XYZ file of C-alpha atoms in Angstrom:
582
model
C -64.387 -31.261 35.342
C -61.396 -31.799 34.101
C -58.135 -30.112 34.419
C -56.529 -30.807 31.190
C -58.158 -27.259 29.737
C -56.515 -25.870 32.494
C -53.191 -27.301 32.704
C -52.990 -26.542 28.605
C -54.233 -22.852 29.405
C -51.278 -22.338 32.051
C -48.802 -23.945 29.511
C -49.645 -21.406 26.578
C -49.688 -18.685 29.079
C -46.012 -19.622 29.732
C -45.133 -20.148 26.295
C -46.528 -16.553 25.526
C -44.590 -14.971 28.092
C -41.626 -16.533 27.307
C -41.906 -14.908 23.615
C -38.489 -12.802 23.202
C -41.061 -9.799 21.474
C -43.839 -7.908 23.398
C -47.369 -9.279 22.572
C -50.329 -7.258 23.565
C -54.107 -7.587 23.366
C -56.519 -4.645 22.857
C -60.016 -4.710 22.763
C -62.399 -2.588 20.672
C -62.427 0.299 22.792
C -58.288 0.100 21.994
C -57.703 -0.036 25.366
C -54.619 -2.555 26.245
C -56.571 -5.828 28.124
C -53.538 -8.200 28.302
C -49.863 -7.863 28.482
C -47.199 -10.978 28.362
C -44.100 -10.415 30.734
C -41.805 -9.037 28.113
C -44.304 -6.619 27.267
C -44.781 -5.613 31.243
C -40.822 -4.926 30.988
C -40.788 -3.380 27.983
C -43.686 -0.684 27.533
C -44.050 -0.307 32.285
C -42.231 2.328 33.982
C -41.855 1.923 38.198
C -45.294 3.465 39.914
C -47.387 2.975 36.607
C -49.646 -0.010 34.822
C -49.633 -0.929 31.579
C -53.013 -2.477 31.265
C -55.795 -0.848 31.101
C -54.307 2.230 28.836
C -55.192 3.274 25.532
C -53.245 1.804 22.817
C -52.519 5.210 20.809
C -50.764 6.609 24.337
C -48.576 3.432 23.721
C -48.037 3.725 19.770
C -49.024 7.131 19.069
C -48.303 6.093 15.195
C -50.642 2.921 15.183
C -53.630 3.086 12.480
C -56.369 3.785 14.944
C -58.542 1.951 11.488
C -56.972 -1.431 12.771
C -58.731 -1.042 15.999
C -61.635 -3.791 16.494
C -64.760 -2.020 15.609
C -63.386 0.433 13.266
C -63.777 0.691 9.764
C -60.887 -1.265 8.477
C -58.960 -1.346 4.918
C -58.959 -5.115 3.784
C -57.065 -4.109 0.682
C -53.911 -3.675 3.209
C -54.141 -6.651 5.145
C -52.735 -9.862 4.865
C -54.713 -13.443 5.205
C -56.364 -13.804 8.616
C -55.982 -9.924 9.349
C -52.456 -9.940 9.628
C -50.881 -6.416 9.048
C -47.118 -6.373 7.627
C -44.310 -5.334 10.303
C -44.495 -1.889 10.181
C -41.337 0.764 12.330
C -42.563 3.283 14.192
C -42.183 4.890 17.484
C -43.414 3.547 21.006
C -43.924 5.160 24.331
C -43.232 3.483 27.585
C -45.588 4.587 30.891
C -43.363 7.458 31.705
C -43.397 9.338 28.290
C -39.890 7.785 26.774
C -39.570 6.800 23.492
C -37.827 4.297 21.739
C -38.115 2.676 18.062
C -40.358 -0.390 17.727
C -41.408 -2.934 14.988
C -45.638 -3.743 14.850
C -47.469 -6.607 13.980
C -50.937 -6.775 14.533
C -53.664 -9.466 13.536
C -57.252 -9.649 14.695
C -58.604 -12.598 17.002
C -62.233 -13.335 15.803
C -64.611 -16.420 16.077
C -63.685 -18.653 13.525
C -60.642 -16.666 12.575
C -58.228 -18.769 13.937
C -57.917 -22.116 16.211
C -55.704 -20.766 18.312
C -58.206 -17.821 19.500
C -60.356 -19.484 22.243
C -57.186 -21.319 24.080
C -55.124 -17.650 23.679
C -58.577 -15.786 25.074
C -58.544 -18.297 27.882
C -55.256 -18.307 28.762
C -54.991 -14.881 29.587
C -58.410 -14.594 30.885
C -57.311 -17.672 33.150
C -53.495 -16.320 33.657
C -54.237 -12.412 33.841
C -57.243 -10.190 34.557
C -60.436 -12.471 33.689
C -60.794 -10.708 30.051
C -63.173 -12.400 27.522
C -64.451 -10.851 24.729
C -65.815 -11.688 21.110
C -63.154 -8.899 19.311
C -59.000 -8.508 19.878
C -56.582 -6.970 18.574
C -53.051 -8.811 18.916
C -49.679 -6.948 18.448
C -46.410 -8.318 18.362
C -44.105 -5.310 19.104
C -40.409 -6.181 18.689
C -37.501 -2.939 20.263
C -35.291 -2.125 17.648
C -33.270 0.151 19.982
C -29.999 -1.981 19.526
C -30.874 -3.469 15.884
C -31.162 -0.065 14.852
C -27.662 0.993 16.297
C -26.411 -2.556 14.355
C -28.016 -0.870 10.917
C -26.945 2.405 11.068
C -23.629 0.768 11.963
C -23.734 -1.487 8.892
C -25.260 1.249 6.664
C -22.280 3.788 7.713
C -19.525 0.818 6.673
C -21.654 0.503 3.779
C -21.045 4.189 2.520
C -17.466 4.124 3.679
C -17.097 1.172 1.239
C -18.903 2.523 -1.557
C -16.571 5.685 -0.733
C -13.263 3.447 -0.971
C -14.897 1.811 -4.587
C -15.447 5.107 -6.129
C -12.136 6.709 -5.247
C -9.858 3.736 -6.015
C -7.935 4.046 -9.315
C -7.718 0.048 -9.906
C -11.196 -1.282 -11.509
C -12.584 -3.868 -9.152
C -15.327 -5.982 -10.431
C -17.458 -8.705 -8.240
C -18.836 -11.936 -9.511
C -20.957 -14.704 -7.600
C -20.227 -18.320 -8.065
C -21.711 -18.274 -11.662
C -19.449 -15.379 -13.009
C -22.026 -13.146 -13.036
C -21.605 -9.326 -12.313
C -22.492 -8.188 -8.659
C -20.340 -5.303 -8.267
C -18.789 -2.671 -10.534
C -16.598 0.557 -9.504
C -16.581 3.819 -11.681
C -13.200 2.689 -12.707
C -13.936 -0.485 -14.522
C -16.656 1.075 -15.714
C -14.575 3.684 -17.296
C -11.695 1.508 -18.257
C -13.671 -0.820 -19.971
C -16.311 1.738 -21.754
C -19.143 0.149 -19.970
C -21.899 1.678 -17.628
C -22.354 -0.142 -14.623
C -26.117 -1.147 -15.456
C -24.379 -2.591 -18.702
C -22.844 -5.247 -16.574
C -24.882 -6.046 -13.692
C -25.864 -9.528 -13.293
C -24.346 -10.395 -16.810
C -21.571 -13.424 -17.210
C -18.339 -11.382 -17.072
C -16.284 -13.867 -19.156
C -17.979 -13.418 -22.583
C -17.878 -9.454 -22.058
C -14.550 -8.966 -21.272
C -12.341 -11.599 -21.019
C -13.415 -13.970 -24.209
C -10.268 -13.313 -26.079
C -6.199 -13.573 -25.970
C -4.155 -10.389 -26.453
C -3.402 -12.032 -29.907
C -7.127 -12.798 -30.561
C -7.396 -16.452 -30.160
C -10.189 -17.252 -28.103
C -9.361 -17.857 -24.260
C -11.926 -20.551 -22.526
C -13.658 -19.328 -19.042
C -12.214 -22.421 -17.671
C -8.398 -21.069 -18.611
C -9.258 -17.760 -16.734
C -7.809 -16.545 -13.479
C -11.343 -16.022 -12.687
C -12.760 -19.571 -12.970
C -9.963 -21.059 -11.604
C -10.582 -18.774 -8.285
C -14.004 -19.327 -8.467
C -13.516 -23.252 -8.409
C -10.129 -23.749 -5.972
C -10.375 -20.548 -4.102
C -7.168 -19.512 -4.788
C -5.184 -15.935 -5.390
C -4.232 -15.157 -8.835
C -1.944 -12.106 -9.900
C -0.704 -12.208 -13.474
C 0.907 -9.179 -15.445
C -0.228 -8.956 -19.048
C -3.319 -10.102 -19.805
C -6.103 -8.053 -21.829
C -9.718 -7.246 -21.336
C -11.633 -6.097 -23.922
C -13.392 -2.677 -24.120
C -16.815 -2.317 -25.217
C -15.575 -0.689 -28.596
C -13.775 -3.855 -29.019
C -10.602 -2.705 -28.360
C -8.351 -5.473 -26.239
C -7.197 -3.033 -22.930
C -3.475 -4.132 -21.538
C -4.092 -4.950 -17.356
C -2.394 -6.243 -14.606
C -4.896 -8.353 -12.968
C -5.699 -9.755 -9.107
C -8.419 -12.347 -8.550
C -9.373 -13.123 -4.851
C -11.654 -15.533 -3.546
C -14.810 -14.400 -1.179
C -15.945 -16.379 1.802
C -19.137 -16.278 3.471
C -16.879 -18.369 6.869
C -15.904 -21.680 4.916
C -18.188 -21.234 1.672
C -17.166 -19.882 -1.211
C -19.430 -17.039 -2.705
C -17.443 -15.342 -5.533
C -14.596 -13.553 -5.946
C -13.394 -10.190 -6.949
C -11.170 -9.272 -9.922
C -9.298 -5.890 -9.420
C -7.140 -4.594 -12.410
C -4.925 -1.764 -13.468
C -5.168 -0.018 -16.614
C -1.510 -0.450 -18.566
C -1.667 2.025 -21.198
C -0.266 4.917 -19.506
C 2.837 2.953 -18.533
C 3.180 1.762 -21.520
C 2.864 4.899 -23.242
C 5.627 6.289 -20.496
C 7.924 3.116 -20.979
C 7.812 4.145 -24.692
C 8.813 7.065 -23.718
C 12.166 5.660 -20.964
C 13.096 3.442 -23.857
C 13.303 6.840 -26.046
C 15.171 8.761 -23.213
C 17.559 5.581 -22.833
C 18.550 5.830 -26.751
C 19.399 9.057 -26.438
C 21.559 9.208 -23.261
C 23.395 6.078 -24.174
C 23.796 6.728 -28.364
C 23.501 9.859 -28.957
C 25.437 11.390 -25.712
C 27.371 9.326 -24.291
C 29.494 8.174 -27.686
C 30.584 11.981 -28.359
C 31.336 12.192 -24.819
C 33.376 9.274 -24.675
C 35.202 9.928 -27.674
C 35.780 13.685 -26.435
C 37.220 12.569 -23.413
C 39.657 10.266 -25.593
C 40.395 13.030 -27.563
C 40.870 15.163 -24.412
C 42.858 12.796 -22.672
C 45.727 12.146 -26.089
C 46.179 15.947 -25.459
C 46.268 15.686 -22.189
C 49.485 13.555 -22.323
C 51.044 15.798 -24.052
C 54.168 12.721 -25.203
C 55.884 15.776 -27.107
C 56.021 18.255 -24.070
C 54.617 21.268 -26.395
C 52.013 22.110 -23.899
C 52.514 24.875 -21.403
C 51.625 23.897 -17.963
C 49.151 25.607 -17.494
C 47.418 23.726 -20.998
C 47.934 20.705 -19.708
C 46.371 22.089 -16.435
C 42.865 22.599 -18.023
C 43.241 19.675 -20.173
C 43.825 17.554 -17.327
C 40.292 19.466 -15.997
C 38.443 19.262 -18.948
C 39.318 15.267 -19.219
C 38.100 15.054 -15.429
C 35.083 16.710 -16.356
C 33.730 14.762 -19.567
C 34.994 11.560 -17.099
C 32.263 12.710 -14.825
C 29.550 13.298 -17.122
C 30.227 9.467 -19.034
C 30.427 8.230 -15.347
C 26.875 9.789 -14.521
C 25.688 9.022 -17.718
C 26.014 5.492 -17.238
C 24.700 5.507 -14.037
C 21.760 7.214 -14.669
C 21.314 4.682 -17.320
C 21.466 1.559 -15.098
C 19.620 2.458 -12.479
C 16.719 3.668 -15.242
C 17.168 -0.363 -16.143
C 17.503 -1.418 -13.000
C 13.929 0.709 -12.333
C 12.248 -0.124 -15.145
C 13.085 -4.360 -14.515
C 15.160 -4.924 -17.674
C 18.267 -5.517 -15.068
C 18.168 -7.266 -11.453
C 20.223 -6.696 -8.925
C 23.631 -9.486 -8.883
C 23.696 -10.241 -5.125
C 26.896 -11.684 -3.709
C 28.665 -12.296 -0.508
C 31.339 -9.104 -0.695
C 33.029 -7.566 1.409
C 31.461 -4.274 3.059
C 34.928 -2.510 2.976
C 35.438 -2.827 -0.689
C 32.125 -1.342 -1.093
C 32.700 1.775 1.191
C 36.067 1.809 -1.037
C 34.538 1.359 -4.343
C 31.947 3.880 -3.198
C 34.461 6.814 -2.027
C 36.436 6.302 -5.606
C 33.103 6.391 -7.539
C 32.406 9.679 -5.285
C 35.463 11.603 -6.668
C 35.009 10.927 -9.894
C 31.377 12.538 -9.478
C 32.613 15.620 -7.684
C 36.209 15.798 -9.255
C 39.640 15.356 -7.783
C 40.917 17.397 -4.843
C 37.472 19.037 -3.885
C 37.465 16.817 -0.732
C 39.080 14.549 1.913
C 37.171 11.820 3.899
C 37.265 10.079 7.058
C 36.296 6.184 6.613
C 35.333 3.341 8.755
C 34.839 -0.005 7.501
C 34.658 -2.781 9.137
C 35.090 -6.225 7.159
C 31.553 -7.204 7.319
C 30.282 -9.961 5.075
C 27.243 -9.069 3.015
C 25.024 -10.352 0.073
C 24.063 -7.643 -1.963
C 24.768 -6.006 -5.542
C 27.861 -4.419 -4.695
C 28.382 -2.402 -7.571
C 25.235 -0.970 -7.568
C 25.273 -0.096 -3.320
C 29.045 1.219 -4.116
C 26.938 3.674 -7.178
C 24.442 4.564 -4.072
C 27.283 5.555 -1.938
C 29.102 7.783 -4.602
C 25.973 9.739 -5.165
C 25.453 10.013 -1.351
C 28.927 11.281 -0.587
C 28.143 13.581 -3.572
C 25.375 14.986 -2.307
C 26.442 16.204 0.965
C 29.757 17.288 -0.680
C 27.604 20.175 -2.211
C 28.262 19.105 -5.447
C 25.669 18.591 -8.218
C 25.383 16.737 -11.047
C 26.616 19.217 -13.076
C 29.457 19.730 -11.455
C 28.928 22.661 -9.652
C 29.159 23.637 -5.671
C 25.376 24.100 -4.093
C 24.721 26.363 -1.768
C 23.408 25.566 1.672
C 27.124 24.879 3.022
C 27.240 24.309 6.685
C 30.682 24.170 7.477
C 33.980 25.380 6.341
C 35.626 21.749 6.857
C 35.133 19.438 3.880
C 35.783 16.129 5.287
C 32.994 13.764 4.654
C 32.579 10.751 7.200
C 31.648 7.326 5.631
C 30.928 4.885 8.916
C 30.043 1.166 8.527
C 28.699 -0.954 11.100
C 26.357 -4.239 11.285
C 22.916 -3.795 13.579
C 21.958 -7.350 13.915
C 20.395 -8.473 10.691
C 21.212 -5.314 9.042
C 24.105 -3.010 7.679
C 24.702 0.428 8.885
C 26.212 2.723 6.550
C 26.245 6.521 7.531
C 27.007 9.066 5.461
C 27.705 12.892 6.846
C 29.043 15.851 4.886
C 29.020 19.658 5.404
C 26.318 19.941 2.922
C 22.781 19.493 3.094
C 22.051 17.864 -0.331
C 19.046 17.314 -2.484
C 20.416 16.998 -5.856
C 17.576 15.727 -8.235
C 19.994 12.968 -9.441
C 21.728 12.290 -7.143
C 19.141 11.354 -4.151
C 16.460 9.599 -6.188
C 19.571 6.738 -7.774
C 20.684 6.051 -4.468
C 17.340 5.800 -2.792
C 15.942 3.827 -5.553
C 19.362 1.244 -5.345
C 18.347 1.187 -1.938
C 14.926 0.411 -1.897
C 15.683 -2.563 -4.321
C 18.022 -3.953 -1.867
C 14.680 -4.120 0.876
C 16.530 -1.129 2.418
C 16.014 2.264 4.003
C 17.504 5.616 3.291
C 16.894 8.352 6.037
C 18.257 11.696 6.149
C 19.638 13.486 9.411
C 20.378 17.010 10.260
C 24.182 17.244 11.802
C 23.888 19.603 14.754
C 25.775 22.345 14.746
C 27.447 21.674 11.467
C 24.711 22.818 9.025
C 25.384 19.689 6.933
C 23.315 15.995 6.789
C 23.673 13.043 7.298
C 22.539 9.942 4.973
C 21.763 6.880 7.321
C 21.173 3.775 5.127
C 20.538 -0.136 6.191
C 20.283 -2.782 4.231
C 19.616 -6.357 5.289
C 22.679 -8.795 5.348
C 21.838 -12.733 3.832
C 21.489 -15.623 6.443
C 25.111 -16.659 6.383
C 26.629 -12.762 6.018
C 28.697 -11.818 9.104
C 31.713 -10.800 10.261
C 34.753 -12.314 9.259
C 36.771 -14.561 11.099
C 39.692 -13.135 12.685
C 42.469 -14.528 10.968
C 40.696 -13.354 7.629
C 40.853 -9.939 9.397
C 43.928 -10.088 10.296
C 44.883 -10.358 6.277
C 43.395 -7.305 5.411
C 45.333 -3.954 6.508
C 44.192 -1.493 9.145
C 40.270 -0.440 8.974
C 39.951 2.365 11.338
C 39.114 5.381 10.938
C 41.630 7.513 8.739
C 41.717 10.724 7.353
C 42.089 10.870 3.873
C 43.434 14.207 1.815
C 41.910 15.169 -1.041
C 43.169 13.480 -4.599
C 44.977 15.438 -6.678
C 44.063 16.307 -10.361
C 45.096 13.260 -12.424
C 48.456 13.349 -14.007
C 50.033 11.909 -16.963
C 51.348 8.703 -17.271
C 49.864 6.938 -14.087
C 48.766 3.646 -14.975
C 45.400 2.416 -13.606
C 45.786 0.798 -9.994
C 43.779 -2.063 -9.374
C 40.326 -1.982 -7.147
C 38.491 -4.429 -5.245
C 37.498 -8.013 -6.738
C 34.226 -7.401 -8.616
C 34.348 -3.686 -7.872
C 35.021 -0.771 -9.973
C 38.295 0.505 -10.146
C 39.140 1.617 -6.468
C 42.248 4.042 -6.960
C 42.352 5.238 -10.726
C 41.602 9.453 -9.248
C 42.458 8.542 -5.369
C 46.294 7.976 -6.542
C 48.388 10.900 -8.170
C 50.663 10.799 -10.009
C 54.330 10.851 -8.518
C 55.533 12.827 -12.061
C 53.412 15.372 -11.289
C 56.439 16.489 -8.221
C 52.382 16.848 -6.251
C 52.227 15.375 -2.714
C 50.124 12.004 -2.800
C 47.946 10.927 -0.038
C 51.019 9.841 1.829
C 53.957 12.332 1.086
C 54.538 15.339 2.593
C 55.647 17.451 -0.555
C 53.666 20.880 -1.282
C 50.002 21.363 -1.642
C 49.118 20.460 -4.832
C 47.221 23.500 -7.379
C 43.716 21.932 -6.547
C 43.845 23.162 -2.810
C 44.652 19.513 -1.781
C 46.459 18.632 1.152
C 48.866 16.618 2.166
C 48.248 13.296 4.228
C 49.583 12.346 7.755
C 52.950 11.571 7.082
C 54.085 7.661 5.873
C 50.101 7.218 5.498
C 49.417 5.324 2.794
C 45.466 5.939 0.948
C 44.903 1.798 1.213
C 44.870 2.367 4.929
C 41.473 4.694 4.199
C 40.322 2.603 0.917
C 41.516 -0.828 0.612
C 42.516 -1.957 -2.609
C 43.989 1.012 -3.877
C 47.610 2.272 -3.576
C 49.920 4.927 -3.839
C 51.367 6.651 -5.917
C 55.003 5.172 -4.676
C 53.494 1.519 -6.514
């Protein structure tokens, strides 16, 4: 006889039990006949057999109807008997369960070629078993694909979660442009339902027209281009058009999505314009008013204010000119904050960018201190200032208008003019220390007030924040007071300056400096620092006035001011200004 049967029965009998799934044959008593090895390690516990059990002991939710010799329902089966994977629940030997995925198909004469070499095989390979009936099952675990799906199904939820709550619409498109995924937003934005857009060409929906109505091709879109070079669009003021017809102002993203190295879509997220439109309507409103319709009266009050002021007859009683001189101070403040609210609104808003250049960071502490009395008025305060010569590229105008409003701040003095409470300490000086950090400038500002003006903070944070800056605020221990701490980043070539630059400059360390008196009459405007505001026009009285300047050692002047260390001159504590003896 020959041994080729055999050798080919020993070979499927291998190939069977190398099968990754369980396979198991039952015959029409449903009693298990046949097990390959995966289904010996699968379904066996230690001490007990597999074979020769009952098949509903094993799969408890098996169709008992499916067993050879029962009455079966064709209607449900497949060609050749074959049953549809069906989950359910298995037991092992011992009583464990654990999820499973069945396939069954029946092994009759004539059903299939494969019956009498898979009969043999086992018979040959395993107990001896022939018979004329079997039941197959393929029984795959899902114990870890299950894990994998809930896995999938829970990041599944959590983006569908993410969708829904984002304020942006996001729509998804396959490689045809066709709708795959819509959030409530874009629904809503664009008047749509979702079901309204699914699997439809997105172009000719929403994005088939110009803002001015001319048409715009698919093949000009931000979409089609991303959908044929993969690449990242963001543009600012396109349209889409509503399902009313009406064209709806976006800002638009498209983004390419990759299946590894193919391209299968993209997604197009958007925002909805309107509102800040209808609120930049609105800032362009506010702008008219605080720069036309206030600040011209005030200006020309404070001209008014300021002819009186002088006084060229000498008809005034001092103590006139006295609130004159106070009232002029005052409408000076409110132009000054005025016009800085104004800028940085511009500055916010984009209409104006910041005019970076390589300055010098003392004339910016210096600028910043002068712009700082003018906000709180003349002789309310004296300050201690360090600043090193340190080389930076920035606006330094603007971070001289962030440093007035700090020092303001923790000066306890509003933008109205008026002292907050919340006073820590019963000195007044206010510290203004400089210092480079590696790529970065220091600048720390500590007063005996806590701060929190509503102007002040939110213009020098906001000047701050357009320099790629940081703006922290620190308790001061003991004192009751806070401390601003701001860095900004220097440019590539910014630095300290060589020493025989530094040399030039007069002494920058740290001096005290008395608080200004109330302006006087007569004094002609000192000059400041090169592309700076005017650094000395309130730090320098005026010698008429017979008041003590920063450097003299004459009487206290009617403010409360003090006199400075004597044969100290203010340019010492803010260069580019000088005393009242120039």
């Amino acid at each position: 006889m020959s041994s080729r049967p055999s050798r080919g029965t020993a070979r499927l009998a291998a190939i069977l039990d190398a099968l990754p799934d369980a396979l198991l044959l039952v015959n029409c008593n449903g009693t298990v006949v046949n097990a390959n090895t995966i289904a010996l390690e699968t379904f066996e516990s230690p001490g007990t057999a597999l074979v020769g059990r009952g098949l509903l002991d094993l799969l408890p939710a098996f169709d008992s109807k499916r067993i050879p010799g029962s009455m079966r329902r064709p209607d449900e089966d497949d060609e050749g008997g074959r049953t549809k994977p069906t989950r359910m629940v298995a037991r092992r030997t011992d009583g464990s369960e654990f999820p499973v995925e069945v396939t069954s198909a029946n092994l009759e004469d004539g059903r299939t070629p494969y019956e009498s070499a898979f009969e043999a095989a086992y018979a040959d390979h395993h107990n001896g078993y022939t018979g004329d009936e079997l039941l197959m099952l393929v029984v795959r675990d899902l114990t870890g694909t299950l894990d994998t799906e809930a896995e999938l199904a829970r990041q599944q939820r959590q983006t569908e979660m993410i969708l829904r709550a984002a304020a942006e619409g996001v729509v998804g498109v396959d490689n045809d442009g066709k709708v795959v995924l819509v959030n409530p937003s874009a629904a809503q934005i664009l008047g749509y339902r979702a079901s309204d857009l699914g699997g439809k060409e997105l172009h000719p929906l929403v994005q088939h027209s110009r803002a001015d109505g001319t048409p715009l091709p698919y093949e000009d879109s931000p979409l089609a281009d991303t959908l044929k070079s993969g690449l990242k669009h963001r543009v600012r003021g396109q349209v889409l058009w509503a399902k009313d017809g009406r064209p709806v102002p976006v800002d638009l993203t498209t983004a390419p999505v990759r299946d590894g190295d193919q391209l299968v879509g993209a997604v197009m997220t958007f925002t909805d314009r309107r509102p800040y439109d209808s609120l930049a309507a609105r800032h362009a409103q506010l702008q008219a008013v605080l720069g036309e319709s206030l600040r011209g009266p005030l200006e020309q009050l404070r001209g008014e204010l300021g002819g009186l002021a002088a006084d060229p007859a000498g008809q005034l009683w001092p103590e006139a000119n006295q609130i004159l001189h106070h009232l002029t101070a005052g409408y000076s403040r409110m132009t000054t904050l005025v016009d800085n609210v104004l800028a940085y609104q511009r500055l916010d808003a984009g209409q104006d960018r910041l005019e970076r250049a390589t300055v010098s960071l003392d004339a910016v502490v210096a600028a910043g201190v002068e712009g700082a009395i003018e906000l709180i008025g003349p002789g309310r305060a004296q300050f201690a200032v360090h600043a090193p010569p340190i080389e930076a590229e920035v606006d330094g105008q603007r971070l001289a208008t962030a440093l007035a409003h700090l020092i303001a701040d923790v000066a306890g003095v509003d933008s109205t003019g008026n002292t907050m409470a919340g006073g820590g300490s019963g000195d007044s000086t206010i510290v203004v220390a400089a210092a480079q950090r590696g790529e970065s400038v220091r600048i720390e500002v500590r007063g005996p007030f806590t701060g929190g003006d509503p102007v002040h903070g939110p213009i020098a944070r906001g000047i701050v924040r357009r320099h790629g800056g940081v703006l922290q605020t620190h308790e001061v221990p003991g004192a009751g007071g806070s401390a601003f701490v701001l860095e900004v980043p220097l440019a590539a070539a910014a630095g300290s300056r060589p020493a025989a630059e530094r040399d030039k400059d007069a002494d920058t360390g740290t001096t005290v400096m008395p608080a200004p008196s109330a302006p006087g009459r007569g004094t002609p405007d000192a000059p400041g620092a090169p592309g700076m505001p005017n650094a000395s026009a309130s730090a320098a009285p005026d010698a008429s006035d017979g008041r003590g300047g920063p450097g003299g050692r004459n009487d206290q002047d009617s403010q409360g001011g003090r006199g400075g260390p004597a044969g100290q001159d203010a340019s010492a504590a803010v260069p580019g200004a000088r005393g009242a003896s120039d």
